[in-house]
Amino acid sequence: MVTGDAESRAVLDKAARENFPVAPVFLPRAWRRDLMAVYGFARLVDDIGDGDLAGGGREDALRLGLSADSADDRLAMLDAFEADLNRVFDGTPRHPLLLALQPTVRRHDLSPEPFLGLIAANRQDQRVRRYATYDDLLAYCELSANPVGRLVLSITGTSTPERVRRSDAVCTALQIVEHLQDVAEDLGRDRIYLPAEDMKRFSVEEADLAAATAGAQVRALVAHEAERAGYLLDEGTPLVGSVRGRLRLLLAGFVGGGRAALKAVEAAGYDVLAVSPKATKPSLLREVGSTLRREG
């Protein structure tokens, strides 16, 4: 992979902070290479959308054919990034992480759609900062999360309609869990991913989410959304049992990571404002083992 520069390495290093293993060492080297190429794309587009690019994004802006001053214009950066993505399919991309993605796309004959979905989700983040209903949030997750699971299935040559359906459930659950962990951080970006209809149901106002600790109503709301995420994980878990070998272990890592993160939220008493609850490594390993036993 062409990722020797500091900015690209900073993007890839974030893999260690995810709720689930991105490309663990037990996988074949070819899979690890391709999964990290996809992760580099997904993480970079999220960093553009969140304004979290290394060095303020000036170097990335120049690579994408923009002026350094354009780094603060997230929509312009996303447009330029999409133009460079198109060059992955019909030319030579400029950005090192997209250049690294190109062989993966060609090896597996990947289509542009899942990559475009991830870009569209980050465009939506610039324009939509509140979600009225749970269905609206699910539609967002269809863009922001589900494409990643579909790419994993394509890279491993295991994609079927049923597996895609199960994968979508797992990926949406993981996205919702991440939103629960990051309520305070998201609010700092003027984003709320807790559906407004649920906030109303639990008598939660936006001001309640800015408190130093979560009150009873906020905790009840978070518990409700965590339960929904748990149901989605239950729906998606049979995906693990539908495959064999090292892929089965990888997918168990995704599911187990989601369950361990939910356990961390529960252990915090659903107070996601005082601290962002994160799963410990022992908890992750326990949940992975439990998933493998259940789907054996």
Short mmCIF file of N, CA and C in Angstrom, two decimals, residues 54-222:
data_model
loop_
_atom_site.label_atom_id
_atom_site.label_comp_id
_atom_site.label_asym_id
_atom_site.label_seq_id
_atom_site.Cartn_x
_atom_site.Cartn_y
_atom_site.Cartn_z
N ALA A 54 -5.48 15.04 9.58
CA ALA A 54 -4.17 15.38 10.14
C ALA A 54 -3.65 16.67 9.52
N GLY A 55 -3.02 17.49 10.36
CA GLY A 55 -2.45 18.75 9.86
C GLY A 55 -3.49 19.73 9.36
N GLY A 56 -4.75 19.55 9.82
CA GLY A 56 -5.81 20.44 9.38
C GLY A 56 -6.31 20.17 7.98
N GLY A 57 -5.77 19.14 7.33
CA GLY A 57 -6.26 18.75 6.01
C GLY A 57 -5.63 19.50 4.85
N ARG A 58 -4.65 20.36 5.13
CA ARG A 58 -4.07 21.15 4.04
C ARG A 58 -3.38 20.28 3.00
N GLU A 59 -2.61 19.28 3.47
CA GLU A 59 -1.92 18.40 2.53
C GLU A 59 -2.93 17.57 1.74
N ASP A 60 -3.97 17.12 2.40
CA ASP A 60 -5.00 16.34 1.70
C ASP A 60 -5.70 17.20 0.65
N ALA A 61 -5.98 18.45 0.97
CA ALA A 61 -6.61 19.35 0.00
C ALA A 61 -5.75 19.50 -1.24
N LEU A 62 -4.46 19.70 -1.06
CA LEU A 62 -3.56 19.84 -2.21
C LEU A 62 -3.53 18.57 -3.05
N ARG A 63 -3.53 17.42 -2.39
CA ARG A 63 -3.52 16.15 -3.12
C ARG A 63 -4.78 15.98 -3.96
N LEU A 64 -5.87 16.53 -3.48
CA LEU A 64 -7.15 16.39 -4.19
C LEU A 64 -7.36 17.49 -5.22
N GLY A 65 -6.34 18.30 -5.45
CA GLY A 65 -6.43 19.32 -6.48
C GLY A 65 -7.04 20.62 -6.02
N LEU A 66 -7.16 20.83 -4.71
CA LEU A 66 -7.71 22.06 -4.16
C LEU A 66 -6.59 22.91 -3.57
N SER A 67 -6.89 24.14 -3.26
CA SER A 67 -5.93 24.98 -2.55
C SER A 67 -5.91 24.56 -1.09
N ALA A 68 -4.82 24.86 -0.40
CA ALA A 68 -4.71 24.52 1.01
C ALA A 68 -5.80 25.18 1.83
N ASP A 69 -6.25 26.36 1.40
CA ASP A 69 -7.31 27.07 2.12
C ASP A 69 -8.65 26.36 2.04
N SER A 70 -8.80 25.45 1.09
CA SER A 70 -10.07 24.73 0.93
C SER A 70 -10.27 23.62 1.94
N ALA A 71 -9.24 23.35 2.75
CA ALA A 71 -9.33 22.24 3.70
C ALA A 71 -10.48 22.41 4.69
N ASP A 72 -10.87 23.66 4.96
CA ASP A 72 -11.96 23.91 5.90
C ASP A 72 -13.35 23.80 5.26
N ASP A 73 -13.40 23.69 3.95
CA ASP A 73 -14.67 23.58 3.23
C ASP A 73 -14.96 22.09 3.03
N ARG A 74 -15.70 21.51 3.95
CA ARG A 74 -15.88 20.06 3.94
C ARG A 74 -16.63 19.57 2.70
N LEU A 75 -17.62 20.32 2.25
CA LEU A 75 -18.34 19.89 1.06
C LEU A 75 -17.45 19.94 -0.18
N ALA A 76 -16.62 20.96 -0.28
CA ALA A 76 -15.68 21.03 -1.40
C ALA A 76 -14.68 19.88 -1.33
N MET A 77 -14.23 19.55 -0.12
CA MET A 77 -13.30 18.43 0.05
C MET A 77 -13.97 17.11 -0.33
N LEU A 78 -15.23 16.94 0.05
CA LEU A 78 -15.94 15.71 -0.29
C LEU A 78 -16.16 15.61 -1.79
N ASP A 79 -16.48 16.73 -2.43
CA ASP A 79 -16.64 16.73 -3.90
C ASP A 79 -15.34 16.33 -4.59
N ALA A 80 -14.23 16.91 -4.12
CA ALA A 80 -12.93 16.59 -4.72
C ALA A 80 -12.55 15.14 -4.44
N PHE A 81 -12.91 14.65 -3.26
CA PHE A 81 -12.62 13.26 -2.91
C PHE A 81 -13.42 12.32 -3.81
N GLU A 82 -14.67 12.66 -4.08
CA GLU A 82 -15.48 11.83 -4.98
C GLU A 82 -14.89 11.84 -6.38
N ALA A 83 -14.41 12.99 -6.84
CA ALA A 83 -13.79 13.05 -8.16
C ALA A 83 -12.55 12.15 -8.21
N ASP A 84 -11.79 12.13 -7.10
CA ASP A 84 -10.61 11.26 -7.06
C ASP A 84 -11.02 9.80 -6.96
N LEU A 85 -12.13 9.50 -6.27
CA LEU A 85 -12.65 8.14 -6.25
C LEU A 85 -12.98 7.68 -7.67
N ASN A 86 -13.59 8.55 -8.46
CA ASN A 86 -13.91 8.18 -9.84
C ASN A 86 -12.65 7.79 -10.61
N ARG A 87 -11.52 8.43 -10.27
CA ARG A 87 -10.27 8.08 -10.95
C ARG A 87 -9.76 6.70 -10.53
N VAL A 88 -10.22 6.20 -9.38
CA VAL A 88 -9.89 4.83 -9.00
C VAL A 88 -10.41 3.86 -10.06
N PHE A 89 -11.56 4.17 -10.64
CA PHE A 89 -12.22 3.27 -11.58
C PHE A 89 -11.86 3.54 -13.04
N ASP A 90 -11.38 4.75 -13.35
CA ASP A 90 -11.11 5.03 -14.76
C ASP A 90 -9.82 5.81 -15.00
N GLY A 91 -8.93 5.79 -14.02
CA GLY A 91 -7.68 6.52 -14.21
C GLY A 91 -6.72 6.28 -13.07
N THR A 92 -5.96 7.30 -12.73
CA THR A 92 -4.99 7.20 -11.64
C THR A 92 -5.34 8.23 -10.57
N PRO A 93 -5.79 7.79 -9.41
CA PRO A 93 -6.16 8.73 -8.35
C PRO A 93 -4.94 9.47 -7.81
N ARG A 94 -5.21 10.62 -7.18
CA ARG A 94 -4.13 11.45 -6.67
C ARG A 94 -3.78 11.12 -5.21
N HIS A 95 -4.80 10.81 -4.42
CA HIS A 95 -4.55 10.62 -3.00
C HIS A 95 -3.92 9.25 -2.75
N PRO A 96 -2.89 9.16 -1.89
CA PRO A 96 -2.23 7.87 -1.64
C PRO A 96 -3.17 6.77 -1.17
N LEU A 97 -4.15 7.11 -0.32
CA LEU A 97 -5.07 6.08 0.17
C LEU A 97 -6.00 5.58 -0.93
N LEU A 98 -6.33 6.43 -1.89
CA LEU A 98 -7.14 5.99 -3.02
C LEU A 98 -6.28 5.23 -4.03
N LEU A 99 -5.04 5.62 -4.15
CA LEU A 99 -4.11 4.87 -4.99
C LEU A 99 -3.93 3.46 -4.44
N ALA A 100 -3.89 3.34 -3.11
CA ALA A 100 -3.78 2.03 -2.48
C ALA A 100 -5.06 1.21 -2.64
N LEU A 101 -6.19 1.89 -2.76
CA LEU A 101 -7.47 1.20 -2.92
C LEU A 101 -7.63 0.62 -4.33
N GLN A 102 -7.01 1.23 -5.31
CA GLN A 102 -7.26 0.85 -6.71
C GLN A 102 -6.99 -0.63 -6.99
N PRO A 103 -5.87 -1.21 -6.53
CA PRO A 103 -5.68 -2.65 -6.79
C PRO A 103 -6.76 -3.52 -6.15
N THR A 104 -7.24 -3.13 -4.98
CA THR A 104 -8.32 -3.88 -4.32
C THR A 104 -9.59 -3.85 -5.16
N VAL A 105 -9.93 -2.68 -5.67
CA VAL A 105 -11.11 -2.54 -6.52
C VAL A 105 -10.99 -3.43 -7.75
N ARG A 106 -9.81 -3.45 -8.36
CA ARG A 106 -9.62 -4.23 -9.58
C ARG A 106 -9.61 -5.73 -9.31
N ARG A 107 -8.97 -6.13 -8.21
CA ARG A 107 -8.90 -7.56 -7.89
C ARG A 107 -10.28 -8.17 -7.68
N HIS A 108 -11.16 -7.40 -7.05
CA HIS A 108 -12.47 -7.94 -6.66
C HIS A 108 -13.61 -7.37 -7.50
N ASP A 109 -13.27 -6.61 -8.52
CA ASP A 109 -14.28 -6.02 -9.41
C ASP A 109 -15.35 -5.29 -8.60
N LEU A 110 -14.90 -4.47 -7.65
CA LEU A 110 -15.82 -3.74 -6.80
C LEU A 110 -16.47 -2.60 -7.57
N SER A 111 -17.73 -2.34 -7.25
CA SER A 111 -18.47 -1.26 -7.92
C SER A 111 -18.31 0.04 -7.13
N PRO A 112 -18.57 1.17 -7.73
CA PRO A 112 -18.45 2.45 -7.02
C PRO A 112 -19.50 2.65 -5.93
N GLU A 113 -20.64 1.94 -6.01
CA GLU A 113 -21.79 2.27 -5.17
C GLU A 113 -21.50 2.30 -3.67
N PRO A 114 -20.87 1.28 -3.09
CA PRO A 114 -20.65 1.35 -1.64
C PRO A 114 -19.74 2.51 -1.24
N PHE A 115 -18.77 2.82 -2.05
CA PHE A 115 -17.88 3.95 -1.75
C PHE A 115 -18.63 5.27 -1.87
N LEU A 116 -19.47 5.38 -2.88
CA LEU A 116 -20.27 6.60 -3.04
C LEU A 116 -21.25 6.76 -1.88
N GLY A 117 -21.76 5.63 -1.37
CA GLY A 117 -22.68 5.71 -0.22
C GLY A 117 -21.99 6.33 0.99
N LEU A 118 -20.74 5.94 1.24
CA LEU A 118 -20.01 6.49 2.39
C LEU A 118 -19.76 7.99 2.22
N ILE A 119 -19.48 8.41 0.99
CA ILE A 119 -19.31 9.84 0.74
C ILE A 119 -20.64 10.57 0.93
N ALA A 120 -21.72 9.97 0.43
CA ALA A 120 -23.05 10.60 0.58
C ALA A 120 -23.42 10.76 2.05
N ALA A 121 -23.06 9.78 2.88
CA ALA A 121 -23.36 9.89 4.31
C ALA A 121 -22.65 11.08 4.93
N ASN A 122 -21.42 11.31 4.52
CA ASN A 122 -20.68 12.44 5.08
C ASN A 122 -21.17 13.77 4.52
N ARG A 123 -21.66 13.78 3.29
CA ARG A 123 -22.33 14.99 2.80
C ARG A 123 -23.58 15.25 3.63
N GLN A 124 -24.31 14.20 3.93
CA GLN A 124 -25.53 14.36 4.73
C GLN A 124 -25.20 14.92 6.11
N ASP A 125 -24.06 14.52 6.65
CA ASP A 125 -23.66 15.04 7.96
C ASP A 125 -23.47 16.55 7.95
N GLN A 126 -23.14 17.11 6.81
CA GLN A 126 -22.94 18.56 6.73
C GLN A 126 -24.28 19.30 6.67
N ARG A 127 -25.33 18.60 6.28
CA ARG A 127 -26.62 19.25 6.03
C ARG A 127 -27.71 18.83 7.00
N VAL A 128 -27.62 17.60 7.51
CA VAL A 128 -28.65 17.06 8.40
C VAL A 128 -28.00 16.82 9.76
N ARG A 129 -28.48 17.52 10.76
CA ARG A 129 -27.86 17.43 12.09
C ARG A 129 -28.80 16.85 13.14
N ARG A 130 -30.03 16.58 12.76
CA ARG A 130 -31.01 15.96 13.65
C ARG A 130 -31.81 14.94 12.85
N TYR A 131 -32.29 13.89 13.52
CA TYR A 131 -33.09 12.85 12.87
C TYR A 131 -34.43 12.73 13.58
N ALA A 132 -35.48 12.91 12.82
CA ALA A 132 -36.82 12.96 13.41
C ALA A 132 -37.26 11.60 13.92
N THR A 133 -36.98 10.54 13.17
CA THR A 133 -37.50 9.22 13.51
C THR A 133 -36.38 8.17 13.46
N TYR A 134 -36.68 7.03 14.05
CA TYR A 134 -35.74 5.90 13.99
C TYR A 134 -35.55 5.45 12.55
N ASP A 135 -36.61 5.45 11.75
CA ASP A 135 -36.48 5.07 10.34
C ASP A 135 -35.55 6.01 9.60
N ASP A 136 -35.60 7.29 9.94
CA ASP A 136 -34.67 8.24 9.32
C ASP A 136 -33.22 7.88 9.67
N LEU A 137 -33.01 7.49 10.91
CA LEU A 137 -31.66 7.10 11.33
C LEU A 137 -31.21 5.83 10.61
N LEU A 138 -32.12 4.88 10.44
CA LEU A 138 -31.78 3.65 9.71
C LEU A 138 -31.40 3.96 8.27
N ALA A 139 -32.09 4.92 7.65
CA ALA A 139 -31.77 5.30 6.28
C ALA A 139 -30.37 5.91 6.20
N TYR A 140 -30.00 6.67 7.24
CA TYR A 140 -28.65 7.23 7.29
C TYR A 140 -27.62 6.10 7.43
N CYS A 141 -27.89 5.12 8.28
CA CYS A 141 -26.97 4.00 8.47
C CYS A 141 -26.81 3.18 7.19
N GLU A 142 -27.83 3.16 6.36
CA GLU A 142 -27.74 2.48 5.07
C GLU A 142 -26.61 3.06 4.23
N LEU A 143 -26.35 4.35 4.41
CA LEU A 143 -25.26 5.01 3.69
C LEU A 143 -23.96 4.98 4.47
N SER A 144 -24.05 5.19 5.79
CA SER A 144 -22.85 5.43 6.59
C SER A 144 -22.16 4.16 7.09
N ALA A 145 -22.89 3.05 7.17
CA ALA A 145 -22.35 1.84 7.79
C ALA A 145 -22.45 0.60 6.92
N ASN A 146 -23.62 0.37 6.35
CA ASN A 146 -23.86 -0.89 5.65
C ASN A 146 -22.92 -1.15 4.47
N PRO A 147 -22.48 -0.11 3.74
CA PRO A 147 -21.55 -0.38 2.64
C PRO A 147 -20.26 -1.08 3.08
N VAL A 148 -19.82 -0.84 4.31
CA VAL A 148 -18.57 -1.44 4.76
C VAL A 148 -18.71 -2.96 4.85
N GLY A 149 -19.80 -3.43 5.45
CA GLY A 149 -20.02 -4.87 5.53
C GLY A 149 -20.17 -5.50 4.17
N ARG A 150 -20.82 -4.82 3.27
CA ARG A 150 -20.97 -5.36 1.92
C ARG A 150 -19.63 -5.48 1.21
N LEU A 151 -18.75 -4.53 1.46
CA LEU A 151 -17.41 -4.59 0.87
C LEU A 151 -16.61 -5.76 1.46
N VAL A 152 -16.76 -6.00 2.76
CA VAL A 152 -16.08 -7.14 3.38
C VAL A 152 -16.52 -8.44 2.72
N LEU A 153 -17.82 -8.60 2.50
CA LEU A 153 -18.33 -9.81 1.86
C LEU A 153 -17.82 -9.94 0.43
N SER A 154 -17.74 -8.83 -0.27
CA SER A 154 -17.25 -8.87 -1.65
C SER A 154 -15.77 -9.24 -1.70
N ILE A 155 -14.98 -8.67 -0.81
CA ILE A 155 -13.55 -8.95 -0.79
C ILE A 155 -13.28 -10.42 -0.46
N THR A 156 -14.09 -11.00 0.41
CA THR A 156 -13.89 -12.39 0.81
C THR A 156 -14.64 -13.37 -0.08
N GLY A 157 -15.33 -12.87 -1.09
CA GLY A 157 -16.02 -13.73 -2.04
C GLY A 157 -17.17 -14.51 -1.46
N THR A 158 -17.86 -13.93 -0.47
CA THR A 158 -18.93 -14.66 0.23
C THR A 158 -20.28 -13.93 0.16
N SER A 159 -20.42 -12.98 -0.71
CA SER A 159 -21.64 -12.18 -0.75
C SER A 159 -22.81 -12.97 -1.34
N THR A 160 -23.91 -13.00 -0.58
CA THR A 160 -25.20 -13.52 -1.05
C THR A 160 -26.27 -12.57 -0.52
N PRO A 161 -27.47 -12.58 -1.10
CA PRO A 161 -28.51 -11.68 -0.59
C PRO A 161 -28.79 -11.85 0.90
N GLU A 162 -28.82 -13.08 1.39
CA GLU A 162 -29.10 -13.30 2.80
C GLU A 162 -27.95 -12.81 3.67
N ARG A 163 -26.74 -13.05 3.25
CA ARG A 163 -25.60 -12.55 4.03
C ARG A 163 -25.56 -11.02 4.03
N VAL A 164 -25.90 -10.42 2.92
CA VAL A 164 -25.94 -8.96 2.87
C VAL A 164 -26.98 -8.44 3.86
N ARG A 165 -28.13 -9.09 3.92
CA ARG A 165 -29.19 -8.66 4.86
C ARG A 165 -28.69 -8.76 6.30
N ARG A 166 -28.05 -9.86 6.64
CA ARG A 166 -27.54 -10.02 8.00
C ARG A 166 -26.42 -9.03 8.28
N SER A 167 -25.56 -8.84 7.30
CA SER A 167 -24.46 -7.89 7.45
C SER A 167 -24.97 -6.47 7.68
N ASP A 168 -26.01 -6.09 6.96
CA ASP A 168 -26.59 -4.75 7.14
C ASP A 168 -27.07 -4.57 8.57
N ALA A 169 -27.68 -5.62 9.14
CA ALA A 169 -28.16 -5.51 10.52
C ALA A 169 -27.00 -5.30 11.49
N VAL A 170 -25.91 -6.04 11.29
CA VAL A 170 -24.75 -5.90 12.18
C VAL A 170 -24.14 -4.51 12.03
N CYS A 171 -23.97 -4.06 10.79
CA CYS A 171 -23.31 -2.77 10.56
C CYS A 171 -24.16 -1.61 11.10
N THR A 172 -25.46 -1.68 10.91
CA THR A 172 -26.33 -0.64 11.47
C THR A 172 -26.24 -0.64 12.99
N ALA A 173 -26.23 -1.83 13.59
CA ALA A 173 -26.10 -1.91 15.05
C ALA A 173 -24.80 -1.27 15.52
N LEU A 174 -23.71 -1.58 14.83
CA LEU A 174 -22.42 -1.00 15.22
C LEU A 174 -22.43 0.52 15.10
N GLN A 175 -23.09 1.03 14.08
CA GLN A 175 -23.18 2.48 13.93
C GLN A 175 -23.99 3.10 15.05
N ILE A 176 -25.10 2.49 15.42
CA ILE A 176 -25.93 3.01 16.51
C ILE A 176 -25.17 2.98 17.82
N VAL A 177 -24.45 1.88 18.08
CA VAL A 177 -23.66 1.79 19.31
C VAL A 177 -22.62 2.91 19.34
N GLU A 178 -21.96 3.15 18.23
CA GLU A 178 -20.97 4.23 18.19
C GLU A 178 -21.63 5.57 18.47
N HIS A 179 -22.82 5.79 17.94
CA HIS A 179 -23.53 7.04 18.24
C HIS A 179 -23.82 7.15 19.73
N LEU A 180 -24.19 6.06 20.37
CA LEU A 180 -24.47 6.10 21.81
C LEU A 180 -23.20 6.41 22.61
N GLN A 181 -22.09 5.85 22.19
CA GLN A 181 -20.83 6.13 22.89
C GLN A 181 -20.41 7.59 22.72
N ASP A 182 -20.81 8.20 21.61
CA ASP A 182 -20.29 9.52 21.25
C ASP A 182 -21.34 10.63 21.32
N VAL A 183 -22.36 10.46 22.17
CA VAL A 183 -23.41 11.48 22.25
C VAL A 183 -22.82 12.86 22.53
N ALA A 184 -21.94 12.94 23.53
CA ALA A 184 -21.37 14.24 23.91
C ALA A 184 -20.48 14.80 22.80
N GLU A 185 -19.67 13.94 22.22
CA GLU A 185 -18.78 14.38 21.14
C GLU A 185 -19.58 14.87 19.94
N ASP A 186 -20.62 14.12 19.58
CA ASP A 186 -21.45 14.53 18.45
C ASP A 186 -22.15 15.85 18.72
N LEU A 187 -22.63 16.03 19.95
CA LEU A 187 -23.29 17.29 20.28
C LEU A 187 -22.32 18.46 20.12
N GLY A 188 -21.06 18.23 20.43
CA GLY A 188 -20.06 19.26 20.24
C GLY A 188 -19.89 19.65 18.79
N ARG A 189 -20.30 18.76 17.89
CA ARG A 189 -20.28 19.05 16.45
C ARG A 189 -21.67 19.48 15.96
N ASP A 190 -22.57 19.74 16.91
CA ASP A 190 -23.95 20.12 16.61
C ASP A 190 -24.67 19.03 15.83
N ARG A 191 -24.44 17.78 16.24
CA ARG A 191 -25.14 16.65 15.65
C ARG A 191 -25.78 15.82 16.75
N ILE A 192 -27.00 15.37 16.51
CA ILE A 192 -27.69 14.47 17.45
C ILE A 192 -28.24 13.30 16.64
N TYR A 193 -27.79 12.10 16.99
CA TYR A 193 -28.25 10.91 16.29
C TYR A 193 -29.28 10.13 17.10
N LEU A 194 -29.74 10.69 18.20
CA LEU A 194 -30.86 10.10 18.94
C LEU A 194 -32.14 10.62 18.30
N PRO A 195 -33.02 9.75 17.82
CA PRO A 195 -34.22 10.22 17.11
C PRO A 195 -35.06 11.16 17.96
N ALA A 196 -35.53 12.22 17.34
CA ALA A 196 -36.31 13.24 18.06
C ALA A 196 -37.58 12.64 18.65
N GLU A 197 -38.20 11.69 17.93
CA GLU A 197 -39.42 11.09 18.45
C GLU A 197 -39.15 10.32 19.75
N ASP A 198 -37.97 9.72 19.86
CA ASP A 198 -37.61 9.00 21.08
C ASP A 198 -37.24 9.97 22.20
N MET A 199 -36.56 11.05 21.84
CA MET A 199 -36.25 12.07 22.86
C MET A 199 -37.54 12.62 23.47
N LYS A 200 -38.53 12.86 22.62
CA LYS A 200 -39.81 13.35 23.12
C LYS A 200 -40.48 12.32 24.02
N ARG A 201 -40.43 11.06 23.60
CA ARG A 201 -41.06 9.98 24.37
C ARG A 201 -40.46 9.88 25.77
N PHE A 202 -39.15 10.11 25.89
CA PHE A 202 -38.48 9.98 27.18
C PHE A 202 -38.26 11.32 27.86
N SER A 203 -38.93 12.35 27.34
CA SER A 203 -38.88 13.70 27.93
C SER A 203 -37.44 14.23 28.04
N VAL A 204 -36.67 14.03 26.97
CA VAL A 204 -35.29 14.50 26.93
C VAL A 204 -35.21 15.71 26.02
N GLU A 205 -34.65 16.79 26.53
CA GLU A 205 -34.40 17.99 25.74
C GLU A 205 -32.93 18.01 25.30
N GLU A 206 -32.67 18.80 24.27
CA GLU A 206 -31.28 18.89 23.80
C GLU A 206 -30.35 19.38 24.91
N ALA A 207 -30.85 20.28 25.74
CA ALA A 207 -30.02 20.80 26.83
C ALA A 207 -29.61 19.69 27.79
N ASP A 208 -30.43 18.64 27.92
CA ASP A 208 -30.08 17.53 28.81
C ASP A 208 -28.85 16.79 28.33
N LEU A 209 -28.63 16.81 27.01
CA LEU A 209 -27.48 16.10 26.45
C LEU A 209 -26.18 16.87 26.64
N ALA A 210 -26.29 18.12 27.04
CA ALA A 210 -25.10 18.95 27.27
C ALA A 210 -24.66 18.92 28.73
N ALA A 211 -25.37 18.17 29.57
CA ALA A 211 -25.02 18.10 30.99
C ALA A 211 -23.74 17.30 31.20
N ALA A 212 -23.13 17.48 32.35
CA ALA A 212 -21.89 16.77 32.67
C ALA A 212 -22.14 15.28 32.89
N THR A 213 -23.31 14.95 33.41
CA THR A 213 -23.70 13.55 33.59
C THR A 213 -25.14 13.39 33.13
N ALA A 214 -25.51 12.17 32.80
CA ALA A 214 -26.84 11.91 32.27
C ALA A 214 -27.85 11.76 33.40
N GLY A 215 -28.98 12.44 33.24
CA GLY A 215 -30.07 12.27 34.18
C GLY A 215 -30.85 11.00 33.89
N ALA A 216 -31.87 10.74 34.69
CA ALA A 216 -32.64 9.50 34.57
C ALA A 216 -33.29 9.36 33.20
N GLN A 217 -33.82 10.47 32.66
CA GLN A 217 -34.50 10.39 31.37
C GLN A 217 -33.52 10.06 30.24
N VAL A 218 -32.34 10.70 30.29
CA VAL A 218 -31.34 10.42 29.26
C VAL A 218 -30.88 8.97 29.33
N ARG A 219 -30.68 8.49 30.56
CA ARG A 219 -30.26 7.09 30.72
C ARG A 219 -31.31 6.13 30.17
N ALA A 220 -32.58 6.44 30.43
CA ALA A 220 -33.65 5.58 29.91
C ALA A 220 -33.68 5.60 28.39
N LEU A 221 -33.45 6.77 27.81
CA LEU A 221 -33.41 6.88 26.35
C LEU A 221 -32.25 6.07 25.77
N VAL A 222 -31.08 6.21 26.37
CA VAL A 222 -29.91 5.48 25.88
C VAL A 222 -30.13 3.97 26.03
#
